[in-house]
Amino acid sequence: MGWKDAIEGKPGDLVLLNGNEAIARGAYEAGVRYASSYPGSPSSEITETLSRVPASDLYAEWSVNEIVSLEGATAASFAGLRAMCTMKADGLNVAFDFLTSMNLGGCKGGLVLTVADDPQGHSSVKEYDSRYLAKSAMVPVLEPSTVKEAREMAIKAFDISEQIKGPVLLRSVTRVSHSRGLVRLGALAQERKKAEFPVGQRFLTKTLFHMKARDRLIQAAIIFEECKFNYTEGPDRADTVIFCCGTSLLYAREAINILGLQGKIKLVKIGTTFPLPERFILSNLQGVKNVIFAEEIRSFIEEGVMLIYARHNIGNIRFYGKISGDISGVRGPFCGEMNPDIIIKAIARVKRIQYEAPGYSPETIVEFSTMLPPREYAMCPGCPHRASFWAVKTAIAVDSRDCIVAGDIGCYCLGAWDTGYNLFDSLHCMGAGPGIASGLSKLEKFGLKRPTLTIVGDSTFYHAVIPGLINGRYSGSDFLCIVLDNSVTAMTGHQPHPGSGISNHGRSTTAIPIEEIVRGLGIPCAITDPFENDKTAETISSTLREPGVKVLILRRECALVAARKHQHKKQRVYVDQSLCRGESCGCGRFCTSVWGCPGNIWDPVAGKAVIDEAVCAGCGVCATLCPAGAIIAEEVDK
Amino acid sequence: MKDPINMVITGVGGQGNILVSEILAKAASVEGFRVTVGESYGMSQRGGSVSSHIRLSRNCLYGPIIPAGHVDIIVGFEPVEAARIALELGSPNVKIIVNPRPVFPVHVLMGKCEYPPIEDLLDKIKGITAQTLIIESTVLAAQVGDPVVQNIIMVGALAGSGYMPIPRETFEEIITRVVPQKALELNQKAFKIGFETAQNINRS
């Protein structure tokens, strides 16, 4: 319960927080009054934590999408208040149009845009380096290395933003956001600023203001030269220097220790990654022979430092990084996340030393690991998406025109893989499905005869689907849009959305039902329960045959939310093994090998199906699908 | 005592990794260690592997990823996941505490790959570790009253194993602090049984 310590902890307390909670605490200490976000891993805990601040002190909002979120936070800045807007890297694209406009004219109260990148894509479909977008938007970047520094940087970012009168981007990565460490809490800001928007104060965008944005960067560069977030470790002089930022500082430190090179290699830690502190960097290039770069995702510092080198006469230096291919994990340079072993390998090469990690022989590893089955992602037991996907699969088979399925982003992106019956033919970003379906449906006259269907989520619907539907109807496209409505933004930790009818602070608000929006657009809309699987499949199948844009909402609460609410499952599901025909049934072990729910397992001794009751959520959908009627779903008391 | 102490808690989404790493980190900080916990739980709700790297040191702050070969202790809530971490980060010096109850991956359920026979798997794990403690934590948790406290049984087993320089009382104090009041008695019982089971194991 890190949020409790982050919000209720007293100044001086030493508490265990994750990076996101530390950022939230920093913002709280800095007197943030407006916190908005669209949820996205690994960033979500920041606004979740700030939502626990008493509503009298702070306005917190799960916005409909990232651009609206940033616009709202910027409005608070215009009124002189401190504001933080948070998103994952993918969201920065959505907010980018406004960011690049707003940053020209600038803002007033401290405005911190916290963006969490996800190197390795632990919970993303892409690994994205937001620093290049920040550079393109001419927004300064701070990059914390530890949980402790995340808090400090959040505070400092507000100060810098007010000094330069423009936004500051705080770049986190998964290994900061989702690491935990001990943080000493500071005091909360005492000053209570009033929101003011004086008559005559204007915030406009003009091409000429490009100069203002440039001058702000020059100002930031001066501030960064003297900034405590840039420092060196190790000897004053060394022929080999590692430039690092983010958690790579810790990896580099450990790599030097493991190789026994303490005192022989200098670490140059950069916390202000854009604009780079040029004088500080130059002073650490003098007399150096080898430079190694350690940073997450792309070669941002590497390029910056090499450019500084090229502009000055410093003598011969060899650079080892992603561009040279020396900083490279199992996926090769530029791909995947950093770790200590990548840096150990690079240092060993530069220093020409042999390093063999303790471990096992390659033969042992190969022999043993072939025994270990991979663990693919699976939808939870009782997940309504599984039932929805099964109904879609059934309907497409009945339709027999090889329907193309355009997918979208959420838990249900698993529709692209085995657990979702490999249904998706395309999978990109939020809202891409309806646009792609609409475009495909226009290609009939050029020979494409396959009908199109797109599957989107409920939170995605509000975030990015509505323009695609309007476009589809206006342009006379033909596609079916299926909305999987599980009542929350499930993938990122069950945040509410406009259909949920709950605010960040837990108060009830007026829900905006999806069907009202769809019907308001003049698009026909039906609603079914995916647990009534046959009926749902029939509805999909008949709707697919109708012309124009159609929406079908498959509505059923997320299984995890339902379990939390109801505590006990409502049905007991079990296999009557006297009815199960086992391998001789002809169903091909449907419940285990096709349906793919973790609750349906095989009893190898009896050669029959069985339910893992410790795992089963009691939805009973498999009972309706078993051809032998051997799975029994029984109502239980409470 | 070795410094740093590197530990991995591993299992499958939903088995309660995060609470366990919180308890361990807090207990270690009470004992004066500098603590870093690196977690990967982005897709944990989707039945994926979940592991937490826990790094304890009296000297300096370590990063959230343990270098290959440097893990000292693995606590595995699931045997295949424990083996996977051992191969990735372990060495013949590693000690493992493992719950032998399989959680079948979806591809195993679908018949696309096989889950190894559990005895073979455990033998292999024993073969690559300095010591392996098998704790039937799911079974014990059910006996205590709720399979959910499997994770706290494992915390008890870790405390009882003596692998960590953290006294029993510190663990108990942290559990009292982090577990909700209504579930406290159940969790305390789970911890005790885990502790005693590990203490009574014949470690030949």
mmCIF file with all atom_site columns, N, CA, C and O in Angstrom, chain A residues 310-329:
data_model
loop_
_atom_site.group_PDB
_atom_site.id
_atom_site.type_symbol
_atom_site.label_atom_id
_atom_site.label_alt_id
_atom_site.label_comp_id
_atom_site.label_asym_id
_atom_site.label_entity_id
_atom_site.label_seq_id
_atom_site.pdbx_PDB_ins_code
_atom_site.Cartn_x
_atom_site.Cartn_y
_atom_site.Cartn_z
_atom_site.occupancy
_atom_site.B_iso_or_equiv
_atom_site.pdbx_formal_charge
_atom_site.auth_seq_id
_atom_site.auth_comp_id
_atom_site.auth_asym_id
_atom_site.auth_atom_id
_atom_site.pdbx_PDB_model_num
ATOM 1  N N  . ALA A 1 310 ? 32.064 16.355 -31.751 1.00 0.00 ? 310 ALA A N  1
ATOM 2  C CA . ALA A 1 310 ? 32.376 16.750 -33.131 1.00 0.00 ? 310 ALA A CA 1
ATOM 3  C C  . ALA A 1 310 ? 32.603 18.259 -33.252 1.00 0.00 ? 310 ALA A C  1
ATOM 4  O O  . ALA A 1 310 ? 33.331 18.705 -34.131 1.00 0.00 ? 310 ALA A O  1
ATOM 5  N N  . ARG A 1 311 ? 31.976 19.007 -32.370 1.00 0.00 ? 311 ARG A N  1
ATOM 6  C CA . ARG A 1 311 ? 32.067 20.466 -32.469 1.00 0.00 ? 311 ARG A CA 1
ATOM 7  C C  . ARG A 1 311 ? 33.275 21.032 -31.718 1.00 0.00 ? 311 ARG A C  1
ATOM 8  O O  . ARG A 1 311 ? 33.500 22.223 -31.727 1.00 0.00 ? 311 ARG A O  1
ATOM 9  N N  . HIS A 1 312 ? 34.010 20.186 -31.020 1.00 0.00 ? 312 HIS A N  1
ATOM 10 C CA . HIS A 1 312 ? 35.161 20.675 -30.256 1.00 0.00 ? 312 HIS A CA 1
ATOM 11 C C  . HIS A 1 312 ? 36.397 19.837 -30.584 1.00 0.00 ? 312 HIS A C  1
ATOM 12 O O  . HIS A 1 312 ? 36.283 18.683 -30.979 1.00 0.00 ? 312 HIS A O  1
ATOM 13 N N  . ASN A 1 313 ? 37.532 20.426 -30.353 1.00 0.00 ? 313 ASN A N  1
ATOM 14 C CA . ASN A 1 313 ? 38.768 19.726 -30.666 1.00 0.00 ? 313 ASN A CA 1
ATOM 15 C C  . ASN A 1 313 ? 39.269 19.043 -29.396 1.00 0.00 ? 313 ASN A C  1
ATOM 16 O O  . ASN A 1 313 ? 39.942 19.632 -28.564 1.00 0.00 ? 313 ASN A O  1
ATOM 17 N N  . ILE A 1 314 ? 38.918 17.773 -29.229 1.00 0.00 ? 314 ILE A N  1
ATOM 18 C CA . ILE A 1 314 ? 39.197 17.098 -27.950 1.00 0.00 ? 314 ILE A CA 1
ATOM 19 C C  . ILE A 1 314 ? 40.199 15.959 -28.102 1.00 0.00 ? 314 ILE A C  1
ATOM 20 O O  . ILE A 1 314 ? 40.585 15.354 -27.131 1.00 0.00 ? 314 ILE A O  1
ATOM 21 N N  . GLY A 1 315 ? 40.629 15.622 -29.296 1.00 0.00 ? 315 GLY A N  1
ATOM 22 C CA . GLY A 1 315 ? 41.529 14.474 -29.434 1.00 0.00 ? 315 GLY A CA 1
ATOM 23 C C  . GLY A 1 315 ? 40.746 13.202 -29.705 1.00 0.00 ? 315 GLY A C  1
ATOM 24 O O  . GLY A 1 315 ? 39.517 13.227 -29.779 1.00 0.00 ? 315 GLY A O  1
ATOM 25 N N  . ASN A 1 316 ? 41.482 12.108 -29.824 1.00 0.00 ? 316 ASN A N  1
ATOM 26 C CA . ASN A 1 316 ? 40.835 10.868 -30.247 1.00 0.00 ? 316 ASN A CA 1
ATOM 27 C C  . ASN A 1 316 ? 40.085 10.168 -29.115 1.00 0.00 ? 316 ASN A C  1
ATOM 28 O O  . ASN A 1 316 ? 40.657 9.838  -28.097 1.00 0.00 ? 316 ASN A O  1
ATOM 29 N N  . ILE A 1 317 ? 38.808 9.942  -29.347 1.00 0.00 ? 317 ILE A N  1
ATOM 30 C CA . ILE A 1 317 ? 38.011 9.168  -28.393 1.00 0.00 ? 317 ILE A CA 1
ATOM 31 C C  . ILE A 1 317 ? 37.282 8.084  -29.187 1.00 0.00 ? 317 ILE A C  1
ATOM 32 O O  . ILE A 1 317 ? 36.779 8.356  -30.286 1.00 0.00 ? 317 ILE A O  1
ATOM 33 N N  . ARG A 1 318 ? 37.249 6.874  -28.633 1.00 0.00 ? 318 ARG A N  1
ATOM 34 C CA . ARG A 1 318 ? 36.413 5.842  -29.261 1.00 0.00 ? 318 ARG A CA 1
ATOM 35 C C  . ARG A 1 318 ? 35.104 5.751  -28.494 1.00 0.00 ? 318 ARG A C  1
ATOM 36 O O  . ARG A 1 318 ? 35.086 5.744  -27.267 1.00 0.00 ? 318 ARG A O  1
ATOM 37 N N  . PHE A 1 319 ? 34.013 5.680  -29.229 1.00 0.00 ? 319 PHE A N  1
ATOM 38 C CA . PHE A 1 319 ? 32.691 5.644  -28.609 1.00 0.00 ? 319 PHE A CA 1
ATOM 39 C C  . PHE A 1 319 ? 32.083 4.243  -28.724 1.00 0.00 ? 319 PHE A C  1
ATOM 40 O O  . PHE A 1 319 ? 32.034 3.668  -29.811 1.00 0.00 ? 319 PHE A O  1
ATOM 41 N N  . TYR A 1 320 ? 31.634 3.724  -27.602 1.00 0.00 ? 320 TYR A N  1
ATOM 42 C CA . TYR A 1 320 ? 31.029 2.387  -27.567 1.00 0.00 ? 320 TYR A CA 1
ATOM 43 C C  . TYR A 1 320 ? 29.576 2.535  -27.118 1.00 0.00 ? 320 TYR A C  1
ATOM 44 O O  . TYR A 1 320 ? 29.306 2.930  -25.984 1.00 0.00 ? 320 TYR A O  1
ATOM 45 N N  . GLY A 1 321 ? 28.664 2.239  -28.006 1.00 0.00 ? 321 GLY A N  1
ATOM 46 C CA . GLY A 1 321 ? 27.262 2.396  -27.636 1.00 0.00 ? 321 GLY A CA 1
ATOM 47 C C  . GLY A 1 321 ? 26.376 1.564  -28.528 1.00 0.00 ? 321 GLY A C  1
ATOM 48 O O  . GLY A 1 321 ? 26.790 0.533  -29.063 1.00 0.00 ? 321 GLY A O  1
ATOM 49 N N  . LYS A 1 322 ? 25.165 2.050  -28.705 1.00 0.00 ? 322 LYS A N  1
ATOM 50 C CA . LYS A 1 322 ? 24.219 1.317  -29.550 1.00 0.00 ? 322 LYS A CA 1
ATOM 51 C C  . LYS A 1 322 ? 24.571 1.509  -31.026 1.00 0.00 ? 322 LYS A C  1
ATOM 52 O O  . LYS A 1 322 ? 24.413 0.595  -31.828 1.00 0.00 ? 322 LYS A O  1
ATOM 53 N N  . ILE A 1 323 ? 25.071 2.702  -31.356 1.00 0.00 ? 323 ILE A N  1
ATOM 54 C CA . ILE A 1 323 ? 25.402 2.955  -32.762 1.00 0.00 ? 323 ILE A CA 1
ATOM 55 C C  . ILE A 1 323 ? 26.557 2.055  -33.196 1.00 0.00 ? 323 ILE A C  1
ATOM 56 O O  . ILE A 1 323 ? 26.539 1.478  -34.284 1.00 0.00 ? 323 ILE A O  1
ATOM 57 N N  . SER A 1 324 ? 27.558 1.879  -32.308 1.00 0.00 ? 324 SER A N  1
ATOM 58 C CA . SER A 1 324 ? 28.684 1.009  -32.659 1.00 0.00 ? 324 SER A CA 1
ATOM 59 C C  . SER A 1 324 ? 28.302 -0.466 -32.507 1.00 0.00 ? 324 SER A C  1
ATOM 60 O O  . SER A 1 324 ? 29.038 -1.347 -32.942 1.00 0.00 ? 324 SER A O  1
ATOM 61 N N  . GLY A 1 325 ? 27.182 -0.736 -31.842 1.00 0.00 ? 325 GLY A N  1
ATOM 62 C CA . GLY A 1 325 ? 26.746 -2.125 -31.647 1.00 0.00 ? 325 GLY A CA 1
ATOM 63 C C  . GLY A 1 325 ? 27.318 -2.771 -30.393 1.00 0.00 ? 325 GLY A C  1
ATOM 64 O O  . GLY A 1 325 ? 27.061 -3.940 -30.117 1.00 0.00 ? 325 GLY A O  1
ATOM 65 N N  . ASP A 1 326 ? 28.081 -2.000 -29.590 1.00 0.00 ? 326 ASP A N  1
ATOM 66 C CA . ASP A 1 326 ? 28.701 -2.591 -28.402 1.00 0.00 ? 326 ASP A CA 1
ATOM 67 C C  . ASP A 1 326 ? 27.745 -2.697 -27.218 1.00 0.00 ? 326 ASP A C  1
ATOM 68 O O  . ASP A 1 326 ? 27.945 -3.520 -26.335 1.00 0.00 ? 326 ASP A O  1
ATOM 69 N N  . ILE A 1 327 ? 26.744 -1.829 -27.199 1.00 0.00 ? 327 ILE A N  1
ATOM 70 C CA . ILE A 1 327 ? 25.732 -1.924 -26.140 1.00 0.00 ? 327 ILE A CA 1
ATOM 71 C C  . ILE A 1 327 ? 24.559 -2.686 -26.739 1.00 0.00 ? 327 ILE A C  1
ATOM 72 O O  . ILE A 1 327 ? 23.762 -2.156 -27.515 1.00 0.00 ? 327 ILE A O  1
ATOM 73 N N  . SER A 1 328 ? 24.501 -3.949 -26.382 1.00 0.00 ? 328 SER A N  1
ATOM 74 C CA . SER A 1 328 ? 23.596 -4.838 -27.101 1.00 0.00 ? 328 SER A CA 1
ATOM 75 C C  . SER A 1 328 ? 23.187 -6.008 -26.214 1.00 0.00 ? 328 SER A C  1
ATOM 76 O O  . SER A 1 328 ? 24.043 -6.712 -25.686 1.00 0.00 ? 328 SER A O  1
ATOM 77 N N  . GLY A 1 329 ? 21.885 -6.186 -26.035 1.00 0.00 ? 329 GLY A N  1
ATOM 78 C CA . GLY A 1 329 ? 21.388 -7.332 -25.269 1.00 0.00 ? 329 GLY A CA 1
ATOM 79 C C  . GLY A 1 329 ? 21.024 -8.469 -26.202 1.00 0.00 ? 329 GLY A C  1
ATOM 80 O O  . GLY A 1 329 ? 21.481 -8.515 -27.346 1.00 0.00 ? 329 GLY A O  1
#
